[in-house]
């Protein structure tokens, strides 16, 4: 028997007649064409709502594709920016802190939708003296010391939920010693650091920085406390800070809606 090679002239199936081999080739080619048409048809119909699948008996059955529900975007909950320019011994500021700021912060602070900034300076004045500052405050030297203490606490702890209890406590105190009791109550380990800051060059520098922020306001401050919501002075907030803060929030949170409904 001859060994088969790629160059062999004899057919691989010598026992099959040439005419039969031609029929076999035609059958194979025809089957391949039919299979290709079928596969193309299946691929074109894959995107139809009703799709085909193979059942256990080999039959084709229809099934419905799963309908994906449209995605509904959740409304963006905006933050509001609340800046309060104040001074430690101002009667109007003390009244506002007791009647408005504390109530609004207790109700809305936990919503995490208020960017709050307290700027203790008011109608003070600071003059640079070498590497230090000399400051005069509207209600005298004690007010400067307490303003400086407030600035030190705000600078040290940074977040309103941490410093607000101490600052609310300090407002309206008549001496630095009284104000330092608020530090003892809230940050006992920080007493010496805060006392040194309030009475030293760092406290005066922080007060001068608050003065720069206050001086940059337009229109210029002519009343304390000066309340700014989202970059605009809001005089109505002096009488109801909670209402004005709530109305600036979109969408209005349920807590605010309850409060606004209670005003009607």
PDB file of C-alpha atoms in Angstrom:
ATOM      1  CA  UNK A   1       0.000   0.000   0.000  1.00  0.00           C
ATOM      2  CA  UNK A   2       1.293   3.446  -0.922  1.00  0.00           C
ATOM      3  CA  UNK A   3       1.960   5.932   1.874  1.00  0.00           C
ATOM      4  CA  UNK A   4      -0.339   8.984   1.605  1.00  0.00           C
ATOM      5  CA  UNK A   5       1.314  12.393   1.300  1.00  0.00           C
ATOM      6  CA  UNK A   6       0.184  15.944   0.498  1.00  0.00           C
ATOM      7  CA  UNK A   7       1.602  15.451  -3.015  1.00  0.00           C
ATOM      8  CA  UNK A   8      -0.141  12.163  -3.661  1.00  0.00           C
ATOM      9  CA  UNK A   9      -2.232  12.227  -6.837  1.00  0.00           C
ATOM     10  CA  UNK A  10      -4.575   9.476  -5.748  1.00  0.00           C
ATOM     11  CA  UNK A  11      -7.785  10.546  -3.980  1.00  0.00           C
ATOM     12  CA  UNK A  12      -7.995   9.985  -0.199  1.00  0.00           C
ATOM     13  CA  UNK A  13     -11.035   7.769  -0.730  1.00  0.00           C
ATOM     14  CA  UNK A  14     -10.117   5.826  -3.829  1.00  0.00           C
ATOM     15  CA  UNK A  15     -13.074   3.489  -3.462  1.00  0.00           C
ATOM     16  CA  UNK A  16     -15.565   6.389  -4.000  1.00  0.00           C
ATOM     17  CA  UNK A  17     -16.342   7.152  -7.608  1.00  0.00           C
ATOM     18  CA  UNK A  18     -15.583  10.727  -8.841  1.00  0.00           C
ATOM     19  CA  UNK A  19     -19.230  11.485  -9.591  1.00  0.00           C
ATOM     20  CA  UNK A  20     -20.217  10.437  -6.045  1.00  0.00           C
ATOM     21  CA  UNK A  21     -17.483  12.561  -4.513  1.00  0.00           C
ATOM     22  CA  UNK A  22     -18.787  15.609  -6.397  1.00  0.00           C
ATOM     23  CA  UNK A  23     -22.287  14.979  -5.033  1.00  0.00           C
ATOM     24  CA  UNK A  24     -20.901  14.712  -1.502  1.00  0.00           C
ATOM     25  CA  UNK A  25     -19.033  18.033  -1.901  1.00  0.00           C
ATOM     26  CA  UNK A  26     -22.175  19.761  -3.168  1.00  0.00           C
ATOM     27  CA  UNK A  27     -24.149  18.371  -0.232  1.00  0.00           C
ATOM     28  CA  UNK A  28     -21.559  19.585   2.288  1.00  0.00           C
ATOM     29  CA  UNK A  29     -21.320  23.034   0.692  1.00  0.00           C
ATOM     30  CA  UNK A  30     -25.090  23.350   0.559  1.00  0.00           C
ATOM     31  CA  UNK A  31     -25.410  22.374   4.229  1.00  0.00           C
ATOM     32  CA  UNK A  32     -22.789  24.952   5.203  1.00  0.00           C
ATOM     33  CA  UNK A  33     -24.634  27.669   3.308  1.00  0.00           C
ATOM     34  CA  UNK A  34     -27.955  26.769   4.974  1.00  0.00           C
ATOM     35  CA  UNK A  35     -26.299  26.706   8.415  1.00  0.00           C
ATOM     36  CA  UNK A  36     -24.694  30.108   7.773  1.00  0.00           C
ATOM     37  CA  UNK A  37     -28.048  31.613   6.744  1.00  0.00           C
ATOM     38  CA  UNK A  38     -29.693  30.200   9.860  1.00  0.00           C
ATOM     39  CA  UNK A  39     -26.995  31.580  12.174  1.00  0.00           C
ATOM     40  CA  UNK A  40     -27.232  35.000  10.503  1.00  0.00           C
ATOM     41  CA  UNK A  41     -31.013  34.970  10.978  1.00  0.00           C
ATOM     42  CA  UNK A  42     -30.613  34.121  14.676  1.00  0.00           C
ATOM     43  CA  UNK A  43     -28.109  36.937  15.243  1.00  0.00           C
ATOM     44  CA  UNK A  44     -30.343  39.493  13.512  1.00  0.00           C
ATOM     45  CA  UNK A  45     -33.288  38.511  15.695  1.00  0.00           C
ATOM     46  CA  UNK A  46     -31.418  38.626  19.020  1.00  0.00           C
ATOM     47  CA  UNK A  47     -32.468  42.263  19.544  1.00  0.00           C
ATOM     48  CA  UNK A  48     -36.166  41.559  19.096  1.00  0.00           C
ATOM     49  CA  UNK A  49     -38.466  41.773  22.120  1.00  0.00           C
ATOM     50  CA  UNK A  50     -39.637  38.210  21.555  1.00  0.00           C
ATOM     51  CA  UNK A  51     -36.568  35.929  21.412  1.00  0.00           C
ATOM     52  CA  UNK A  52     -36.113  32.282  20.546  1.00  0.00           C
ATOM     53  CA  UNK A  53     -34.690  29.581  22.729  1.00  0.00           C
ATOM     54  CA  UNK A  54     -34.227  25.801  22.471  1.00  0.00           C
ATOM     55  CA  UNK A  55     -36.589  23.634  24.465  1.00  0.00           C
ATOM     56  CA  UNK A  56     -35.844  20.215  25.985  1.00  0.00           C
ATOM     57  CA  UNK A  57     -37.252  18.451  22.926  1.00  0.00           C
ATOM     58  CA  UNK A  58     -35.152  20.484  20.541  1.00  0.00           C
ATOM     59  CA  UNK A  59     -38.110  22.693  19.617  1.00  0.00           C
ATOM     60  CA  UNK A  60     -37.745  26.436  19.381  1.00  0.00           C
ATOM     61  CA  UNK A  61     -39.889  28.324  21.849  1.00  0.00           C
ATOM     62  CA  UNK A  62     -40.454  32.034  22.355  1.00  0.00           C
ATOM     63  CA  UNK A  63     -39.697  33.852  25.572  1.00  0.00           C
ATOM     64  CA  UNK A  64     -39.984  37.511  26.527  1.00  0.00           C
ATOM     65  CA  UNK A  65     -36.819  39.414  27.389  1.00  0.00           C
ATOM     66  CA  UNK A  66     -36.689  41.112  30.753  1.00  0.00           C
ATOM     67  CA  UNK A  67     -37.740  44.744  30.629  1.00  0.00           C
ATOM     68  CA  UNK A  68     -35.239  46.984  32.458  1.00  0.00           C
ATOM     69  CA  UNK A  69     -36.910  49.775  34.384  1.00  0.00           C
ATOM     70  CA  UNK A  70     -35.688  53.270  33.476  1.00  0.00           C
ATOM     71  CA  UNK A  71     -33.215  54.798  35.926  1.00  0.00           C
ATOM     72  CA  UNK A  72     -34.665  57.769  37.805  1.00  0.00           C
ATOM     73  CA  UNK A  73     -32.036  60.204  38.934  1.00  0.00           C
ATOM     74  CA  UNK A  74     -32.310  61.317  42.546  1.00  0.00           C
ATOM     75  CA  UNK A  75     -32.527  65.091  42.961  1.00  0.00           C
ATOM     76  CA  UNK A  76     -29.278  66.647  44.098  1.00  0.00           C
ATOM     77  CA  UNK A  77     -29.529  67.929  47.639  1.00  0.00           C
ATOM     78  CA  UNK A  78     -27.830  71.283  47.702  1.00  0.00           C
ATOM     79  CA  UNK A  79     -25.667  72.599  50.500  1.00  0.00           C
ATOM     80  CA  UNK A  80     -26.160  76.135  51.732  1.00  0.00           C
ATOM     81  CA  UNK A  81     -23.338  78.390  52.876  1.00  0.00           C
ATOM     82  CA  UNK A  82     -24.047  80.321  56.062  1.00  0.00           C
ATOM     83  CA  UNK A  83     -21.549  82.958  57.197  1.00  0.00           C
ATOM     84  CA  UNK A  84     -22.084  84.863  60.445  1.00  0.00           C
ATOM     85  CA  UNK A  85     -19.943  87.929  61.132  1.00  0.00           C
ATOM     86  CA  UNK A  86     -20.196  88.734  64.831  1.00  0.00           C
ATOM     87  CA  UNK A  87     -18.461  90.023  67.952  1.00  0.00           C
ATOM     88  CA  UNK A  88     -18.323  88.514  71.434  1.00  0.00           C
ATOM     89  CA  UNK A  89     -19.958  91.235  73.551  1.00  0.00           C
ATOM     90  CA  UNK A  90     -22.447  92.672  71.076  1.00  0.00           C
ATOM     91  CA  UNK A  91     -25.973  92.544  72.609  1.00  0.00           C
ATOM     92  CA  UNK A  92     -27.604  91.987  69.192  1.00  0.00           C
ATOM     93  CA  UNK A  93     -25.215  89.114  68.473  1.00  0.00           C
ATOM     94  CA  UNK A  94     -25.894  87.571  71.900  1.00  0.00           C
ATOM     95  CA  UNK A  95     -29.647  87.781  71.301  1.00  0.00           C
ATOM     96  CA  UNK A  96     -29.288  86.271  67.835  1.00  0.00           C
ATOM     97  CA  UNK A  97     -27.109  83.422  69.157  1.00  0.00           C
ATOM     98  CA  UNK A  98     -29.570  82.532  71.924  1.00  0.00           C
ATOM     99  CA  UNK A  99     -32.806  82.904  69.983  1.00  0.00           C
ATOM    100  CA  UNK A 100     -31.871  82.007  66.398  1.00  0.00           C
ATOM    101  CA  UNK A 101     -28.489  80.377  65.844  1.00  0.00           C
ATOM    102  CA  UNK A 102     -28.776  77.727  68.564  1.00  0.00           C
ATOM    103  CA  UNK A 103     -32.309  76.784  67.503  1.00  0.00           C
ATOM    104  CA  UNK A 104     -31.374  76.571  63.817  1.00  0.00           C
ATOM    105  CA  UNK A 105     -28.218  74.573  64.451  1.00  0.00           C
ATOM    106  CA  UNK A 106     -29.935  72.146  66.827  1.00  0.00           C
ATOM    107  CA  UNK A 107     -32.612  71.498  64.194  1.00  0.00           C
ATOM    108  CA  UNK A 108     -30.643  71.639  60.943  1.00  0.00           C
ATOM    109  CA  UNK A 109     -27.038  70.893  61.871  1.00  0.00           C
ATOM    110  CA  UNK A 110     -27.581  67.135  61.785  1.00  0.00           C
ATOM    111  CA  UNK A 111     -28.804  67.318  58.159  1.00  0.00           C
ATOM    112  CA  UNK A 112     -25.224  67.979  56.983  1.00  0.00           C
ATOM    113  CA  UNK A 113     -26.486  70.511  54.470  1.00  0.00           C
ATOM    114  CA  UNK A 114     -25.090  73.690  56.037  1.00  0.00           C
ATOM    115  CA  UNK A 115     -21.548  74.933  55.521  1.00  0.00           C
ATOM    116  CA  UNK A 116     -21.318  77.171  58.584  1.00  0.00           C
ATOM    117  CA  UNK A 117     -18.639  79.789  59.198  1.00  0.00           C
ATOM    118  CA  UNK A 118     -18.451  81.939  62.330  1.00  0.00           C
ATOM    119  CA  UNK A 119     -16.230  85.014  61.936  1.00  0.00           C
ATOM    120  CA  UNK A 120     -15.561  86.747  65.283  1.00  0.00           C
ATOM    121  CA  UNK A 121     -14.474  90.325  64.564  1.00  0.00           C
ATOM    122  CA  UNK A 122     -17.405  92.673  64.038  1.00  0.00           C
ATOM    123  CA  UNK A 123     -16.461  96.358  64.009  1.00  0.00           C
ATOM    124  CA  UNK A 124     -12.969  95.884  65.391  1.00  0.00           C
ATOM    125  CA  UNK A 125      -9.729  97.183  63.920  1.00  0.00           C
ATOM    126  CA  UNK A 126      -6.303  95.546  63.803  1.00  0.00           C
ATOM    127  CA  UNK A 127      -3.028  97.249  62.915  1.00  0.00           C
ATOM    128  CA  UNK A 128       0.123  95.335  62.083  1.00  0.00           C
ATOM    129  CA  UNK A 129       3.019  95.993  64.462  1.00  0.00           C
ATOM    130  CA  UNK A 130       6.131  94.169  63.266  1.00  0.00           C
ATOM    131  CA  UNK A 131       5.345  90.458  63.592  1.00  0.00           C
ATOM    132  CA  UNK A 132       2.304  91.137  65.793  1.00  0.00           C
ATOM    133  CA  UNK A 133      -0.983  93.013  65.674  1.00  0.00           C
ATOM    134  CA  UNK A 134      -2.588  95.645  67.838  1.00  0.00           C
ATOM    135  CA  UNK A 135      -6.383  95.375  67.873  1.00  0.00           C
ATOM    136  CA  UNK A 136      -9.215  97.544  69.181  1.00  0.00           C
ATOM    137  CA  UNK A 137     -12.742  96.156  69.460  1.00  0.00           C
ATOM    138  CA  UNK A 138     -16.089  97.954  69.579  1.00  0.00           C
ATOM    139  CA  UNK A 139     -16.832  96.992  73.181  1.00  0.00           C
ATOM    140  CA  UNK A 140     -13.311  97.241  74.548  1.00  0.00           C
ATOM    141  CA  UNK A 141     -10.208  95.101  75.256  1.00  0.00           C
ATOM    142  CA  UNK A 142     -12.135  92.230  76.879  1.00  0.00           C
ATOM    143  CA  UNK A 143     -14.183  91.766  73.737  1.00  0.00           C
ATOM    144  CA  UNK A 144     -10.939  91.507  71.757  1.00  0.00           C
ATOM    145  CA  UNK A 145      -9.688  88.783  74.107  1.00  0.00           C
ATOM    146  CA  UNK A 146     -12.897  86.769  73.795  1.00  0.00           C
ATOM    147  CA  UNK A 147     -13.001  87.319  70.023  1.00  0.00           C
ATOM    148  CA  UNK A 148      -9.454  86.000  69.918  1.00  0.00           C
ATOM    149  CA  UNK A 149     -10.380  83.010  72.070  1.00  0.00           C
ATOM    150  CA  UNK A 150     -13.277  82.203  69.723  1.00  0.00           C
ATOM    151  CA  UNK A 151     -10.955  82.426  66.730  1.00  0.00           C
ATOM    152  CA  UNK A 152      -8.463  80.130  68.467  1.00  0.00           C
ATOM    153  CA  UNK A 153     -11.122  77.504  69.211  1.00  0.00           C
ATOM    154  CA  UNK A 154     -12.544  77.661  65.662  1.00  0.00           C
ATOM    155  CA  UNK A 155      -9.050  77.396  64.186  1.00  0.00           C
ATOM    156  CA  UNK A 156      -8.132  74.514  66.467  1.00  0.00           C
ATOM    157  CA  UNK A 157     -11.229  72.327  66.028  1.00  0.00           C
ATOM    158  CA  UNK A 158     -12.362  73.357  62.535  1.00  0.00           C
ATOM    159  CA  UNK A 159     -15.771  71.691  62.320  1.00  0.00           C
ATOM    160  CA  UNK A 160     -18.912  73.511  63.560  1.00  0.00           C
ATOM    161  CA  UNK A 161     -20.314  70.432  65.303  1.00  0.00           C
ATOM    162  CA  UNK A 162     -17.166  70.454  67.465  1.00  0.00           C
ATOM    163  CA  UNK A 163     -16.690  74.147  68.229  1.00  0.00           C
ATOM    164  CA  UNK A 164     -20.300  75.406  68.236  1.00  0.00           C
ATOM    165  CA  UNK A 165     -21.123  74.437  71.873  1.00  0.00           C
ATOM    166  CA  UNK A 166     -18.062  76.323  73.150  1.00  0.00           C
ATOM    167  CA  UNK A 167     -18.627  79.408  70.961  1.00  0.00           C
ATOM    168  CA  UNK A 168     -22.320  79.593  71.909  1.00  0.00           C
ATOM    169  CA  UNK A 169     -21.257  79.356  75.546  1.00  0.00           C
ATOM    170  CA  UNK A 170     -18.629  82.148  75.210  1.00  0.00           C
ATOM    171  CA  UNK A 171     -20.939  84.631  73.525  1.00  0.00           C
ATOM    172  CA  UNK A 172     -21.866  87.512  75.839  1.00  0.00           C
ATOM    173  CA  UNK A 173     -19.394  86.632  78.614  1.00  0.00           C
ATOM    174  CA  UNK A 174     -17.959  89.589  80.533  1.00  0.00           C
ATOM    175  CA  UNK A 175     -14.399  88.370  81.030  1.00  0.00           C
ATOM    176  CA  UNK A 176     -11.836  86.070  79.485  1.00  0.00           C
ATOM    177  CA  UNK A 177     -11.917  83.934  82.658  1.00  0.00           C
ATOM    178  CA  UNK A 178     -15.653  83.361  82.220  1.00  0.00           C
ATOM    179  CA  UNK A 179     -15.170  82.491  78.572  1.00  0.00           C
ATOM    180  CA  UNK A 180     -12.369  80.071  79.474  1.00  0.00           C
ATOM    181  CA  UNK A 181     -14.869  78.096  81.563  1.00  0.00           C
ATOM    182  CA  UNK A 182     -16.569  77.218  78.271  1.00  0.00           C
ATOM    183  CA  UNK A 183     -13.259  75.749  77.088  1.00  0.00           C
ATOM    184  CA  UNK A 184     -12.949  73.746  80.315  1.00  0.00           C
ATOM    185  CA  UNK A 185     -16.466  72.343  79.853  1.00  0.00           C
ATOM    186  CA  UNK A 186     -15.941  71.318  76.236  1.00  0.00           C
ATOM    187  CA  UNK A 187     -12.182  70.783  75.809  1.00  0.00           C
ATOM    188  CA  UNK A 188     -10.589  70.350  79.252  1.00  0.00           C
ATOM    189  CA  UNK A 189      -7.281  69.117  77.807  1.00  0.00           C
ATOM    190  CA  UNK A 190      -6.990  72.257  75.664  1.00  0.00           C
ATOM    191  CA  UNK A 191      -7.252  74.850  78.460  1.00  0.00           C
ATOM    192  CA  UNK A 192      -3.602  75.966  78.537  1.00  0.00           C
ATOM    193  CA  UNK A 193      -3.207  75.945  74.761  1.00  0.00           C
ATOM    194  CA  UNK A 194      -6.360  78.019  74.227  1.00  0.00           C
ATOM    195  CA  UNK A 195      -5.506  80.482  77.026  1.00  0.00           C
ATOM    196  CA  UNK A 196      -2.077  81.087  75.562  1.00  0.00           C
ATOM    197  CA  UNK A 197      -3.515  81.469  72.073  1.00  0.00           C
ATOM    198  CA  UNK A 198      -6.222  83.939  73.171  1.00  0.00           C
ATOM    199  CA  UNK A 199      -3.761  86.189  75.017  1.00  0.00           C
ATOM    200  CA  UNK A 200      -0.833  85.922  72.606  1.00  0.00           C
ATOM    201  CA  UNK A 201       0.247  86.864  69.102  1.00  0.00           C
ATOM    202  CA  UNK A 202      -1.434  83.865  67.475  1.00  0.00           C
ATOM    203  CA  UNK A 203      -4.846  84.933  68.763  1.00  0.00           C
ATOM    204  CA  UNK A 204      -4.290  88.488  67.536  1.00  0.00           C
ATOM    205  CA  UNK A 205      -3.189  87.216  64.134  1.00  0.00           C
ATOM    206  CA  UNK A 206      -6.295  85.023  63.850  1.00  0.00           C
ATOM    207  CA  UNK A 207      -8.423  88.027  64.818  1.00  0.00           C
ATOM    208  CA  UNK A 208      -6.712  90.100  62.114  1.00  0.00           C
ATOM    209  CA  UNK A 209      -7.449  87.361  59.560  1.00  0.00           C
ATOM    210  CA  UNK A 210     -11.122  87.477  60.533  1.00  0.00           C
ATOM    211  CA  UNK A 211     -10.859  91.226  60.054  1.00  0.00           C
ATOM    212  CA  UNK A 212      -9.649  90.711  56.477  1.00  0.00           C
ATOM    213  CA  UNK A 213     -12.638  88.485  55.734  1.00  0.00           C
ATOM    214  CA  UNK A 214     -14.990  91.064  57.241  1.00  0.00           C
ATOM    215  CA  UNK A 215     -13.392  93.938  55.300  1.00  0.00           C
ATOM    216  CA  UNK A 216     -13.815  92.041  52.019  1.00  0.00           C
ATOM    217  CA  UNK A 217     -17.622  92.082  52.268  1.00  0.00           C
ATOM    218  CA  UNK A 218     -19.602  94.104  49.754  1.00  0.00           C
ATOM    219  CA  UNK A 219     -21.638  95.967  50.798  1.00  0.00           C
ATOM    220  CA  UNK A 220     -19.543  96.805  53.832  1.00  0.00           C
ATOM    221  CA  UNK A 221     -20.704  95.783  57.299  1.00  0.00           C
ATOM    222  CA  UNK A 222     -22.842  98.418  59.002  1.00  0.00           C
ATOM    223  CA  UNK A 223     -24.618  96.166  61.509  1.00  0.00           C
ATOM    224  CA  UNK A 224     -23.598  93.220  63.670  1.00  0.00           C
ATOM    225  CA  UNK A 225     -24.427  90.360  63.417  1.00  0.00           C
ATOM    226  CA  UNK A 226     -24.086  90.357  59.636  1.00  0.00           C
ATOM    227  CA  UNK A 227     -25.681  87.213  58.220  1.00  0.00           C
ATOM    228  CA  UNK A 228     -24.826  85.929  54.741  1.00  0.00           C
ATOM    229  CA  UNK A 229     -26.621  82.992  53.078  1.00  0.00           C
ATOM    230  CA  UNK A 230     -25.153  81.700  49.831  1.00  0.00           C
ATOM    231  CA  UNK A 231     -23.082  84.824  49.348  1.00  0.00           C
ATOM    232  CA  UNK A 232     -25.852  87.391  49.897  1.00  0.00           C
ATOM    233  CA  UNK A 233     -26.621  89.359  53.038  1.00  0.00           C
ATOM    234  CA  UNK A 234     -29.919  88.193  54.573  1.00  0.00           C
ATOM    235  CA  UNK A 235     -31.335  90.648  57.105  1.00  0.00           C
ATOM    236  CA  UNK A 236     -34.521  88.581  57.620  1.00  0.00           C
ATOM    237  CA  UNK A 237     -32.402  85.768  59.070  1.00  0.00           C
ATOM    238  CA  UNK A 238     -31.825  87.962  62.119  1.00  0.00           C
ATOM    239  CA  UNK A 239     -35.474  87.294  63.062  1.00  0.00           C
ATOM    240  CA  UNK A 240     -35.864  83.698  61.830  1.00  0.00           C
ATOM    241  CA  UNK A 241     -32.646  82.009  60.752  1.00  0.00           C
ATOM    242  CA  UNK A 242     -34.277  78.577  60.554  1.00  0.00           C
ATOM    243  CA  UNK A 243     -36.932  79.711  58.081  1.00  0.00           C
ATOM    244  CA  UNK A 244     -34.459  81.470  55.806  1.00  0.00           C
ATOM    245  CA  UNK A 245     -31.982  78.581  55.903  1.00  0.00           C
ATOM    246  CA  UNK A 246     -34.749  76.072  55.122  1.00  0.00           C
ATOM    247  CA  UNK A 247     -36.073  78.098  52.204  1.00  0.00           C
ATOM    248  CA  UNK A 248     -32.566  78.154  50.697  1.00  0.00           C
ATOM    249  CA  UNK A 249     -32.406  74.335  50.648  1.00  0.00           C
ATOM    250  CA  UNK A 250     -33.669  72.612  47.503  1.00  0.00           C
ATOM    251  CA  UNK A 251     -35.212  70.150  47.727  1.00  0.00           C
ATOM    252  CA  UNK A 252     -36.573  71.188  51.105  1.00  0.00           C
ATOM    253  CA  UNK A 253     -35.908  68.382  53.636  1.00  0.00           C
ATOM    254  CA  UNK A 254     -38.821  66.952  55.674  1.00  0.00           C
ATOM    255  CA  UNK A 255     -37.481  68.565  58.867  1.00  0.00           C
ATOM    256  CA  UNK A 256     -37.675  71.970  57.217  1.00  0.00           C
ATOM    257  CA  UNK A 257     -41.082  71.288  55.704  1.00  0.00           C
ATOM    258  CA  UNK A 258     -42.464  70.494  59.148  1.00  0.00           C
ATOM    259  CA  UNK A 259     -40.957  73.683  60.536  1.00  0.00           C
ATOM    260  CA  UNK A 260     -42.295  75.848  57.680  1.00  0.00           C
ATOM    261  CA  UNK A 261     -45.743  74.298  58.039  1.00  0.00           C
ATOM    262  CA  UNK A 262     -45.731  75.166  61.729  1.00  0.00           C
ATOM    263  CA  UNK A 263     -45.353  78.855  60.842  1.00  0.00           C
ATOM    264  CA  UNK A 264     -48.620  78.928  58.911  1.00  0.00           C
TER     265      UNK A 264
END
